[in-house]
PDB file of C-alpha atoms in Angstrom:
ATOM      1  CA  MET T   1      -6.614  26.975  14.464  1.00  0.00           C
ATOM      2  CA  SER T   2      -7.508  26.211  18.050  1.00  0.00           C
ATOM      3  CA  LYS T   3      -6.791  22.940  19.769  1.00  0.00           C
ATOM      4  CA  GLY T   4     -10.487  22.068  19.685  1.00  0.00           C
ATOM      5  CA  GLU T   5     -10.715  22.740  15.956  1.00  0.00           C
ATOM      6  CA  PHE T   6      -7.603  20.736  15.244  1.00  0.00           C
ATOM      7  CA  LEU T   7      -8.867  17.728  17.197  1.00  0.00           C
ATOM      8  CA  ASN T   8     -12.305  17.944  15.580  1.00  0.00           C
ATOM      9  CA  GLN T   9     -10.823  17.990  12.120  1.00  0.00           C
ATOM     10  CA  LEU T  10      -8.606  15.063  12.998  1.00  0.00           C
ATOM     11  CA  ARG T  11     -11.577  13.195  14.388  1.00  0.00           C
ATOM     12  CA  LYS T  12     -13.565  13.818  11.230  1.00  0.00           C
ATOM     13  CA  LYS T  13     -10.835  12.566   8.961  1.00  0.00           C
ATOM     14  CA  LEU T  14     -10.400   9.429  11.027  1.00  0.00           C
ATOM     15  CA  HIS T  15     -14.118   8.722  11.347  1.00  0.00           C
ATOM     16  CA  SER T  16     -13.809   5.369   9.598  1.00  0.00           C
ATOM     17  CA  LEU T  17     -11.612   3.954  12.333  1.00  0.00           C
ATOM     18  CA  PRO T  18     -12.927   1.758  15.142  1.00  0.00           C
ATOM     19  CA  LYS T  19     -14.027   3.939  18.069  1.00  0.00           C
ATOM     20  CA  ASN T  20     -11.318   2.581  20.369  1.00  0.00           C
ATOM     21  CA  ASP T  21      -8.425   3.404  18.052  1.00  0.00           C
ATOM     22  CA  LEU T  22      -9.929   6.767  17.190  1.00  0.00           C
ATOM     23  CA  GLU T  23     -10.222   7.870  20.811  1.00  0.00           C
ATOM     24  CA  ARG T  24      -6.697   6.735  21.563  1.00  0.00           C
ATOM     25  CA  ILE T  25      -5.295   8.763  18.715  1.00  0.00           C
ATOM     26  CA  ILE T  26      -7.254  11.869  19.663  1.00  0.00           C
ATOM     27  CA  ASP T  27      -6.135  11.473  23.282  1.00  0.00           C
ATOM     28  CA  PHE T  28      -2.538  11.103  22.172  1.00  0.00           C
ATOM     29  CA  TYR T  29      -2.521  14.316  20.190  1.00  0.00           C
ATOM     30  CA  GLU T  30      -4.519  16.252  22.758  1.00  0.00           C
ATOM     31  CA  GLU T  31      -2.002  15.224  25.389  1.00  0.00           C
ATOM     32  CA  MET T  32       0.876  16.161  23.092  1.00  0.00           C
ATOM     33  CA  ILE T  33      -0.541  19.625  22.467  1.00  0.00           C
ATOM     34  CA  ASN T  34      -1.262  20.149  26.181  1.00  0.00           C
ATOM     35  CA  ASP T  35       2.285  19.165  27.090  1.00  0.00           C
ATOM     36  CA  MET T  36       3.744  21.534  24.544  1.00  0.00           C
ATOM     37  CA  VAL T  37       1.605  24.377  25.832  1.00  0.00           C
ATOM     38  CA  GLU T  38       2.746  23.534  29.359  1.00  0.00           C
ATOM     39  CA  ASP T  39       6.293  23.694  28.068  1.00  0.00           C
ATOM     40  CA  GLY T  40       5.759  27.254  26.915  1.00  0.00           C
ATOM     41  CA  PHE T  41       4.475  27.038  23.348  1.00  0.00           C
ATOM     42  CA  THR T  42       1.241  28.731  22.298  1.00  0.00           C
ATOM     43  CA  GLU T  43      -1.616  26.574  21.069  1.00  0.00           C
ATOM     44  CA  GLU T  44      -0.932  27.754  17.512  1.00  0.00           C
ATOM     45  CA  GLU T  45       2.730  26.858  17.723  1.00  0.00           C
ATOM     46  CA  ALA T  46       1.949  23.488  19.279  1.00  0.00           C
ATOM     47  CA  ILE T  47      -0.454  22.629  16.481  1.00  0.00           C
ATOM     48  CA  GLN T  48       2.129  23.645  13.893  1.00  0.00           C
ATOM     49  CA  LYS T  49       4.694  21.396  15.512  1.00  0.00           C
ATOM     50  CA  VAL T  50       2.367  18.433  15.767  1.00  0.00           C
ATOM     51  CA  GLY T  51       2.219  18.481  12.026  1.00  0.00           C
ATOM     52  CA  ASN T  52      -0.078  18.451   9.101  1.00  0.00           C
ATOM     53  CA  ILE T  53      -3.404  16.676   9.738  1.00  0.00           C
ATOM     54  CA  ASP T  54      -3.395  14.948   6.361  1.00  0.00           C
ATOM     55  CA  GLU T  55       0.113  13.611   6.946  1.00  0.00           C
ATOM     56  CA  ILE T  56      -0.931  12.286  10.361  1.00  0.00           C
ATOM     57  CA  VAL T  57      -3.990  10.600   8.897  1.00  0.00           C
ATOM     58  CA  LYS T  58      -1.953   9.076   6.083  1.00  0.00           C
ATOM     59  CA  ASP T  59       0.702   7.755   8.482  1.00  0.00           C
ATOM     60  CA  ILE T  60      -1.944   6.144  10.652  1.00  0.00           C
ATOM     61  CA  GLN T  61      -3.694   4.529   7.724  1.00  0.00           C
ATOM     62  CA  LEU T  62      -0.447   3.147   6.329  1.00  0.00           C
ATOM     63  CA  ASN T  63       0.023   1.355   9.624  1.00  0.00           C
ATOM     64  CA  LEU T  64      -3.412  -0.191   9.723  1.00  0.00           C
ATOM     65  CA  PRO T  65      -3.626  -3.834   8.675  1.00  0.00           C
ATOM     66  CA  ILE T  66      -4.601  -4.167   5.048  1.00  0.00           C
ATOM     67  CA  THR T  67      -7.883  -5.889   5.947  1.00  0.00           C
ATOM     68  CA  THR T  68      -9.048  -2.834   7.909  1.00  0.00           C
ATOM     69  CA  LEU T  69      -8.275  -0.599   4.946  1.00  0.00           C
ATOM     70  CA  ILE T  70     -10.362  -2.750   2.637  1.00  0.00           C
ATOM     71  CA  GLU T  71     -13.224  -2.790   5.147  1.00  0.00           C
ATOM     72  CA  ASN T  72     -13.090   0.998   5.376  1.00  0.00           C
ATOM     73  CA  LYS T  73     -13.113   1.377   1.614  1.00  0.00           C
ATOM     74  CA  ILE T  74     -16.206  -0.795   1.412  1.00  0.00           C
ATOM     75  CA  LYS T  75     -17.925   1.156   4.204  1.00  0.00           C
ATOM     76  CA  GLU T  76     -17.116   4.418   2.385  1.00  0.00           C
ATOM     77  CA  SER T  77     -18.797   3.336  -0.819  1.00  0.00           C
ATOM     78  CA  HIS T  78     -21.789   2.006   1.133  1.00  0.00           C
ATOM     79  CA  ASN T  79     -22.275   5.339   2.896  1.00  0.00           C
ATOM     80  CA  ARG T  80     -21.945   7.335  -0.277  1.00  0.00           C
ATOM     81  CA  SER T  81     -24.681   5.527  -2.138  1.00  0.00           C
ATOM     82  CA  ASN T  82     -28.042   7.026  -1.213  1.00  0.00           C
ATOM     83  CA  ASN T  83     -30.113   4.125  -2.186  1.00  0.00           C
ATOM     84  CA  ARG T  84     -29.303   1.289   0.224  1.00  0.00           C
ATOM     85  CA  LEU T  85     -32.035  -0.921  -1.135  1.00  0.00           C
ATOM     86  CA  LEU T  86     -30.726  -0.604  -4.689  1.00  0.00           C
ATOM     87  CA  TRP T  87     -27.230  -1.474  -3.505  1.00  0.00           C
ATOM     88  CA  PHE T  88     -28.563  -4.488  -1.643  1.00  0.00           C
ATOM     89  CA  LEU T  89     -30.407  -5.720  -4.736  1.00  0.00           C
ATOM     90  CA  ILE T  90     -27.315  -5.295  -6.887  1.00  0.00           C
ATOM     91  CA  VAL T  91     -25.260  -7.360  -4.457  1.00  0.00           C
ATOM     92  CA  ILE T  92     -27.788 -10.172  -4.582  1.00  0.00           C
ATOM     93  CA  LEU T  93     -28.267 -10.127  -8.331  1.00  0.00           C
ATOM     94  CA  THR T  94     -24.565 -10.148  -9.067  1.00  0.00           C
ATOM     95  CA  PHE T  95     -23.916 -12.901  -6.547  1.00  0.00           C
ATOM     96  CA  PRO T  96     -22.756 -15.456  -9.144  1.00  0.00           C
ATOM     97  CA  ILE T  97     -20.149 -13.012 -10.406  1.00  0.00           C
ATOM     98  CA  TRP T  98     -18.599 -11.681  -7.221  1.00  0.00           C
ATOM     99  CA  PHE T  99     -18.879 -14.960  -5.447  1.00  0.00           C
ATOM    100  CA  SER T 100     -17.017 -16.875  -8.154  1.00  0.00           C
ATOM    101  CA  VAL T 101     -14.394 -14.137  -8.365  1.00  0.00           C
ATOM    102  CA  ALA T 102     -13.943 -14.234  -4.590  1.00  0.00           C
ATOM    103  CA  ALA T 103     -13.768 -18.031  -4.655  1.00  0.00           C
ATOM    104  CA  ALA T 104     -11.197 -17.936  -7.450  1.00  0.00           C
ATOM    105  CA  VAL T 105      -9.066 -15.345  -5.635  1.00  0.00           C
ATOM    106  CA  LEU T 106      -9.227 -17.288  -2.389  1.00  0.00           C
ATOM    107  CA  SER T 107      -8.301 -20.547  -4.124  1.00  0.00           C
ATOM    108  CA  ALA T 108      -5.390 -18.826  -5.815  1.00  0.00           C
ATOM    109  CA  LEU T 109      -4.164 -17.439  -2.473  1.00  0.00           C
ATOM    110  CA  PHE T 110      -4.569 -20.850  -0.889  1.00  0.00           C
ATOM    111  CA  ALA T 111      -2.651 -22.472  -3.750  1.00  0.00           C
ATOM    112  CA  ILE T 112       0.135 -19.935  -3.302  1.00  0.00           C
ATOM    113  CA  ALA T 113       0.304 -20.632   0.423  1.00  0.00           C
ATOM    114  CA  VAL T 114       0.408 -24.377  -0.187  1.00  0.00           C
ATOM    115  CA  SER T 115       3.133 -24.085  -2.835  1.00  0.00           C
ATOM    116  CA  ILE T 116       5.225 -21.941  -0.522  1.00  0.00           C
ATOM    117  CA  PHE T 117       4.977 -24.666   2.096  1.00  0.00           C
ATOM    118  CA  MET T 118       5.864 -27.299  -0.488  1.00  0.00           C
ATOM    119  CA  VAL T 119       8.910 -25.352  -1.624  1.00  0.00           C
ATOM    120  CA  ILE T 120      10.125 -24.851   1.921  1.00  0.00           C
ATOM    121  CA  GLY T 121       9.464 -28.525   2.700  1.00  0.00           C
ATOM    122  CA  GLY T 122      11.270 -29.565  -0.453  1.00  0.00           C
ATOM    123  CA  ILE T 123      14.298 -27.445   0.345  1.00  0.00           C
ATOM    124  CA  LEU T 124      14.491 -28.778   3.890  1.00  0.00           C
ATOM    125  CA  PHE T 125      14.178 -32.330   2.633  1.00  0.00           C
ATOM    126  CA  ALA T 126      16.924 -31.773   0.075  1.00  0.00           C
ATOM    127  CA  ILE T 127      19.209 -30.307   2.723  1.00  0.00           C
ATOM    128  CA  ALA T 128      18.549 -33.271   4.981  1.00  0.00           C
ATOM    129  CA  ALA T 129      19.275 -35.678   2.130  1.00  0.00           C
ATOM    130  CA  VAL T 130      22.540 -33.921   1.290  1.00  0.00           C
ATOM    131  CA  CYS T 131      23.614 -33.954   4.949  1.00  0.00           C
ATOM    132  CA  ILE T 132      22.996 -37.685   5.117  1.00  0.00           C
ATOM    133  CA  SER T 133      25.004 -38.211   1.924  1.00  0.00           C
ATOM    134  CA  ILE T 134      27.865 -36.199   3.367  1.00  0.00           C
ATOM    135  CA  ILE T 135      27.918 -38.290   6.520  1.00  0.00           C
ATOM    136  CA  VAL T 136      27.619 -41.567   4.605  1.00  0.00           C
ATOM    137  CA  ALA T 137      30.315 -40.645   2.100  1.00  0.00           C
ATOM    138  CA  PHE T 138      32.631 -39.614   4.904  1.00  0.00           C
ATOM    139  CA  ALA T 139      32.005 -42.843   6.817  1.00  0.00           C
ATOM    140  CA  VAL T 140      32.432 -44.966   3.685  1.00  0.00           C
ATOM    141  CA  GLY T 141      35.640 -43.094   2.983  1.00  0.00           C
ATOM    142  CA  ILE T 142      37.096 -43.846   6.394  1.00  0.00           C
ATOM    143  CA  TYR T 143      36.003 -47.481   6.119  1.00  0.00           C
ATOM    144  CA  TYR T 144      37.516 -47.922   2.675  1.00  0.00           C
ATOM    145  CA  SER T 145      40.822 -46.338   3.587  1.00  0.00           C
ATOM    146  CA  PHE T 146      41.274 -49.093   6.148  1.00  0.00           C
ATOM    147  CA  LYS T 147      39.610 -51.908   4.220  1.00  0.00           C
ATOM    148  CA  GLU T 148      40.924 -51.226   0.708  1.00  0.00           C
ATOM    149  CA  SER T 149      43.418 -48.619  -0.405  1.00  0.00           C
ATOM    150  CA  ILE T 150      43.789 -45.265   1.212  1.00  0.00           C
ATOM    151  CA  TRP T 151      43.354 -43.544  -2.135  1.00  0.00           C
ATOM    152  CA  TYR T 152      39.956 -45.093  -2.582  1.00  0.00           C
ATOM    153  CA  GLY T 153      38.928 -43.917   0.882  1.00  0.00           C
ATOM    154  CA  LEU T 154      40.399 -40.494   0.365  1.00  0.00           C
ATOM    155  CA  PHE T 155      38.241 -40.069  -2.705  1.00  0.00           C
ATOM    156  CA  PHE T 156      35.076 -40.529  -0.680  1.00  0.00           C
ATOM    157  CA  VAL T 157      36.244 -38.275   2.110  1.00  0.00           C
ATOM    158  CA  GLY T 158      37.128 -35.598  -0.412  1.00  0.00           C
ATOM    159  CA  PHE T 159      33.780 -36.046  -2.028  1.00  0.00           C
ATOM    160  CA  SER T 160      31.971 -35.508   1.270  1.00  0.00           C
ATOM    161  CA  MET T 161      34.020 -32.340   1.874  1.00  0.00           C
ATOM    162  CA  GLY T 162      33.140 -30.986  -1.525  1.00  0.00           C
ATOM    163  CA  LEU T 163      29.501 -31.743  -0.927  1.00  0.00           C
ATOM    164  CA  SER T 164      29.575 -29.899   2.398  1.00  0.00           C
ATOM    165  CA  GLY T 165      31.014 -26.871   0.675  1.00  0.00           C
ATOM    166  CA  LEU T 166      28.301 -26.884  -1.937  1.00  0.00           C
ATOM    167  CA  LEU T 167      25.681 -27.251   0.782  1.00  0.00           C
ATOM    168  CA  ILE T 168      26.997 -24.237   2.685  1.00  0.00           C
ATOM    169  CA  ILE T 169      27.015 -22.122  -0.454  1.00  0.00           C
ATOM    170  CA  SER T 170      23.490 -23.087  -1.416  1.00  0.00           C
ATOM    171  CA  ILE T 171      22.179 -22.420   2.100  1.00  0.00           C
ATOM    172  CA  LYS T 172      23.634 -18.920   1.930  1.00  0.00           C
ATOM    173  CA  LEU T 173      22.044 -18.435  -1.482  1.00  0.00           C
ATOM    174  CA  PHE T 174      18.644 -19.544  -0.276  1.00  0.00           C
ATOM    175  CA  LYS T 175      18.897 -17.270   2.730  1.00  0.00           C
ATOM    176  CA  GLU T 176      19.499 -14.291   0.426  1.00  0.00           C
ATOM    177  CA  LEU T 177      16.622 -15.301  -1.836  1.00  0.00           C
ATOM    178  CA  PHE T 178      14.332 -15.679   1.155  1.00  0.00           C
ATOM    179  CA  ILE T 179      15.208 -12.243   2.518  1.00  0.00           C
ATOM    180  CA  LEU T 180      14.692 -10.741  -0.920  1.00  0.00           C
ATOM    181  CA  ALA T 181      11.324 -12.456  -1.320  1.00  0.00           C
ATOM    182  CA  ARG T 182      10.189 -11.286   2.081  1.00  0.00           C
ATOM    183  CA  SER T 183      11.126  -7.635   1.610  1.00  0.00           C
ATOM    184  CA  SER T 184       9.569  -7.617  -1.866  1.00  0.00           C
ATOM    185  CA  THR T 185       6.347  -8.954  -0.384  1.00  0.00           C
ATOM    186  CA  PHE T 186       6.303  -6.228   2.259  1.00  0.00           C
ATOM    187  CA  LYS T 187       6.999  -3.525  -0.313  1.00  0.00           C
ATOM    188  CA  PHE T 188       4.231  -4.912  -2.468  1.00  0.00           C
ATOM    189  CA  ILE T 189       1.759  -4.878   0.424  1.00  0.00           C
ATOM    190  CA  LYS T 190       2.755  -1.294   1.262  1.00  0.00           C
ATOM    191  CA  PHE T 191       2.159  -0.352  -2.350  1.00  0.00           C
ATOM    192  CA  ILE T 192      -1.310  -1.883  -2.335  1.00  0.00           C
ATOM    193  CA  LYS T 193      -2.097  -0.105   0.930  1.00  0.00           C
ATOM    194  CA  SER T 194      -1.093   3.232  -0.535  1.00  0.00           C
ATOM    195  CA  LEU T 195      -3.392   2.615  -3.489  1.00  0.00           C
ATOM    196  CA  LEU T 196      -6.249   2.062  -1.096  1.00  0.00           C
ATOM    197  CA  ILE T 197      -5.377   5.182   0.858  1.00  0.00           C
ATOM    198  CA  SER T 198      -4.616   7.908  -1.656  1.00  0.00           C
ATOM    199  CA  LYS T 199      -8.078   7.886  -3.204  1.00  0.00           C
ATOM    200  CA  GLU T 200      -9.750   8.524   0.139  1.00  0.00           C
ATOM    201  CA  ASN T 201      -7.916  11.740   0.854  1.00  0.00           C
TER     202      ASN T 201
ATOM    203  CA  MET S   1      18.554   8.643   5.723  1.00  0.00           C
ATOM    204  CA  ASP S   2      16.931   5.541   4.375  1.00  0.00           C
ATOM    205  CA  ILE S   3      13.310   5.348   5.618  1.00  0.00           C
ATOM    206  CA  GLN S   4      13.459   1.771   6.834  1.00  0.00           C
ATOM    207  CA  LEU S   5      16.741   2.408   8.559  1.00  0.00           C
ATOM    208  CA  LYS S   6      15.400   5.505  10.251  1.00  0.00           C
ATOM    209  CA  ARG S   7      12.291   3.712  11.382  1.00  0.00           C
ATOM    210  CA  GLY S   8      14.353   0.963  12.992  1.00  0.00           C
ATOM    211  CA  LEU S   9      16.611   3.500  14.694  1.00  0.00           C
ATOM    212  CA  LEU S  10      13.629   5.455  15.985  1.00  0.00           C
ATOM    213  CA  GLU S  11      12.033   2.367  17.453  1.00  0.00           C
ATOM    214  CA  VAL S  12      15.129   1.395  19.378  1.00  0.00           C
ATOM    215  CA  SER S  13      15.715   5.005  20.439  1.00  0.00           C
ATOM    216  CA  VAL S  14      12.219   5.165  21.919  1.00  0.00           C
ATOM    217  CA  LEU S  15      12.869   1.893  23.742  1.00  0.00           C
ATOM    218  CA  LYS S  16      16.139   3.255  25.079  1.00  0.00           C
ATOM    219  CA  ALA S  17      14.452   6.396  26.350  1.00  0.00           C
ATOM    220  CA  LEU S  18      12.035   4.140  28.221  1.00  0.00           C
ATOM    221  CA  GLU S  19      14.775   1.918  29.567  1.00  0.00           C
ATOM    222  CA  LYS S  20      16.038   4.782  31.692  1.00  0.00           C
ATOM    223  CA  GLU S  21      12.601   5.556  33.081  1.00  0.00           C
ATOM    224  CA  ASP S  22       8.923   5.301  32.231  1.00  0.00           C
ATOM    225  CA  SER S  23       8.020   8.265  30.111  1.00  0.00           C
ATOM    226  CA  TYR S  24       5.228   9.987  28.198  1.00  0.00           C
ATOM    227  CA  GLY S  25       4.859  11.118  24.587  1.00  0.00           C
ATOM    228  CA  TYR S  26       6.169  14.644  24.663  1.00  0.00           C
ATOM    229  CA  LYS S  27       9.035  13.839  27.001  1.00  0.00           C
ATOM    230  CA  ILE S  28      10.145  10.952  24.803  1.00  0.00           C
ATOM    231  CA  ILE S  29      10.363  13.299  21.847  1.00  0.00           C
ATOM    232  CA  LYS S  30      12.363  15.852  23.778  1.00  0.00           C
ATOM    233  CA  ASP S  31      14.757  13.202  25.022  1.00  0.00           C
ATOM    234  CA  ILE S  32      15.535  11.572  21.715  1.00  0.00           C
ATOM    235  CA  SER S  33      15.487  14.631  19.435  1.00  0.00           C
ATOM    236  CA  LYS S  34      18.963  15.352  20.705  1.00  0.00           C
ATOM    237  CA  TYR S  35      20.124  12.236  18.904  1.00  0.00           C
ATOM    238  CA  ILE S  36      17.746  11.642  16.047  1.00  0.00           C
ATOM    239  CA  GLU S  37      15.189  13.684  14.190  1.00  0.00           C
ATOM    240  CA  ILE S  38      11.644  12.784  15.232  1.00  0.00           C
ATOM    241  CA  SER S  39       8.355  14.570  14.772  1.00  0.00           C
ATOM    242  CA  GLU S  40       5.288  14.405  16.993  1.00  0.00           C
ATOM    243  CA  SER S  41       3.278  12.654  14.296  1.00  0.00           C
ATOM    244  CA  THR S  42       5.880   9.936  13.724  1.00  0.00           C
ATOM    245  CA  LEU S  43       5.859   8.959  17.376  1.00  0.00           C
ATOM    246  CA  TYR S  44       2.314   7.639  17.553  1.00  0.00           C
ATOM    247  CA  PRO S  45       2.700   4.811  14.975  1.00  0.00           C
ATOM    248  CA  ILE S  46       6.018   3.856  16.571  1.00  0.00           C
ATOM    249  CA  LEU S  47       4.520   3.566  20.053  1.00  0.00           C
ATOM    250  CA  LYS S  48       1.618   1.619  18.605  1.00  0.00           C
ATOM    251  CA  ARG S  49       3.950  -0.805  16.839  1.00  0.00           C
ATOM    252  CA  LEU S  50       6.076  -1.306  19.926  1.00  0.00           C
ATOM    253  CA  GLU S  51       2.958  -1.983  21.935  1.00  0.00           C
ATOM    254  CA  SER S  52       1.673  -4.618  19.484  1.00  0.00           C
ATOM    255  CA  ALA S  53       5.107  -6.204  19.498  1.00  0.00           C
ATOM    256  CA  ASN S  54       4.719  -6.408  23.271  1.00  0.00           C
ATOM    257  CA  MET S  55       7.862  -4.399  23.868  1.00  0.00           C
ATOM    258  CA  LEU S  56       6.176  -1.838  26.064  1.00  0.00           C
ATOM    259  CA  SER S  57       3.041  -1.397  28.118  1.00  0.00           C
ATOM    260  CA  VAL S  58       0.864   1.641  28.804  1.00  0.00           C
ATOM    261  CA  TYR S  59      -0.618   3.067  31.964  1.00  0.00           C
ATOM    262  CA  ALA S  60      -2.165   6.397  32.901  1.00  0.00           C
ATOM    263  CA  ILE S  61      -1.428   8.838  35.697  1.00  0.00           C
ATOM    264  CA  GLU S  62      -3.379  11.942  36.565  1.00  0.00           C
ATOM    265  CA  HIS S  63      -1.526  15.129  35.839  1.00  0.00           C
ATOM    266  CA  GLY S  64      -2.959  18.592  36.243  1.00  0.00           C
ATOM    267  CA  GLY S  65      -6.568  17.503  35.951  1.00  0.00           C
ATOM    268  CA  ARG S  66      -6.126  15.233  32.966  1.00  0.00           C
ATOM    269  CA  LEU S  67      -4.862  11.715  32.372  1.00  0.00           C
ATOM    270  CA  ARG S  68      -1.359  11.388  30.999  1.00  0.00           C
ATOM    271  CA  LYS S  69      -0.339   8.160  29.282  1.00  0.00           C
ATOM    272  CA  TYR S  70       2.923   6.674  30.479  1.00  0.00           C
ATOM    273  CA  TYR S  71       4.870   4.010  28.603  1.00  0.00           C
ATOM    274  CA  LYS S  72       6.896   1.322  30.325  1.00  0.00           C
ATOM    275  CA  ILE S  73       9.448  -0.928  28.655  1.00  0.00           C
ATOM    276  CA  ASN S  74       9.046  -4.726  28.743  1.00  0.00           C
ATOM    277  CA  GLU S  75      11.459  -7.633  28.787  1.00  0.00           C
ATOM    278  CA  ASN S  76      11.068  -7.928  25.022  1.00  0.00           C
ATOM    279  CA  GLY S  77      11.958  -4.276  24.645  1.00  0.00           C
ATOM    280  CA  ILE S  78      15.136  -4.649  26.655  1.00  0.00           C
ATOM    281  CA  ARG S  79      16.010  -7.689  24.591  1.00  0.00           C
ATOM    282  CA  ARG S  80      15.497  -5.662  21.421  1.00  0.00           C
ATOM    283  CA  ILE S  81      17.895  -2.993  22.662  1.00  0.00           C
ATOM    284  CA  ASN S  82      20.601  -5.589  23.297  1.00  0.00           C
ATOM    285  CA  GLU S  83      19.961  -7.179  19.915  1.00  0.00           C
ATOM    286  CA  PHE S  84      20.429  -3.779  18.324  1.00  0.00           C
ATOM    287  CA  ILE S  85      23.703  -3.161  20.128  1.00  0.00           C
ATOM    288  CA  ASN S  86      25.069  -6.534  19.033  1.00  0.00           C
ATOM    289  CA  GLU S  87      23.965  -6.095  15.422  1.00  0.00           C
ATOM    290  CA  TRP S  88      25.605  -2.721  15.229  1.00  0.00           C
ATOM    291  CA  GLU S  89      28.951  -3.893  16.640  1.00  0.00           C
ATOM    292  CA  GLU S  90      29.437  -5.383  13.218  1.00  0.00           C
ATOM    293  CA  VAL S  91      28.262  -2.242  11.482  1.00  0.00           C
ATOM    294  CA  MET S  92      30.738  -0.194  13.490  1.00  0.00           C
ATOM    295  CA  LYS S  93      33.603  -2.430  12.365  1.00  0.00           C
ATOM    296  CA  VAL S  94      32.738  -1.804   8.740  1.00  0.00           C
ATOM    297  CA  TYR S  95      32.209   1.905   9.389  1.00  0.00           C
ATOM    298  CA  ASN S  96      35.628   2.252  10.955  1.00  0.00           C
ATOM    299  CA  PHE S  97      37.184   0.396   8.096  1.00  0.00           C
ATOM    300  CA  ILE S  98      35.577   2.676   5.541  1.00  0.00           C
ATOM    301  CA  LYS S  99      36.415   5.815   7.490  1.00  0.00           C
ATOM    302  CA  GLU S 100      40.091   4.852   7.770  1.00  0.00           C
ATOM    303  CA  GLU S 101      42.561   7.302   6.242  1.00  0.00           C
ATOM    304  CA  LYS S 102      44.587   5.856   3.400  1.00  0.00           C
ATOM    305  CA  ASN S 103      48.038   4.814   4.541  1.00  0.00           C
ATOM    306  CA  GLU S 104      50.429   5.515   1.715  1.00  0.00           C
TER     307      GLU S 104
END
């Protein structure tokens, strides 16, 4: 395969990308091949080294934001259908269906976002409340050990210590849970992206 | 090697290569392949990611009748390198511990 053929094939496979991104990618690989040839490789060898076109395309698509992938998928199915007018009519006629589904999905996503905020807010509030209790218990303890008996005061001080310990443990726990939730979300998004990609190629 | 781990290492390696001097695609690959396995196709997404994270910037210089893209590291990129070094001080401690010979 010649450099020109390679770049044309690459360009074809990436046709759904915005012109800007497409040109940048083509430029990148053209430059890479040119540099390798300058370094002493033949065009054939350079193209071998640059890698498999399908792999390159897949890698690029995996790194596109998920919204772009969905847009591309929609554009693909639009271009495939020969009868644009028919497609247009179908979209209008089925409006009640897809619109309500879209509205439902959006509301669900919004509800999820709101509940995440609530949970985070709740946790922060609880932590604040516990911190205040710790401080109050400690202060009460000191006060009581002077005012009443030292044993009485010591109880409150001990209590505040215990509470601090529990707080530290639960903060660590929540941190772990948060990290786990975040990486699961990313893995999930990657999975969805790969579903959108594999059919195209 | 774990994919995520490798990706992170590659990103910082690219940044390091740029810390020494501004560089271009092919040269970056040559410089870091001594230390970590990287292919020409993996580099593009990495450079793109680093650019969106504002850790490097791009400019072009004419070379032999064509334009060659040069990459230049930013403040954020340098910060990332230092972050990496600090993070891995801890990793090295654990590594040395695990590598230790048993003392009978």
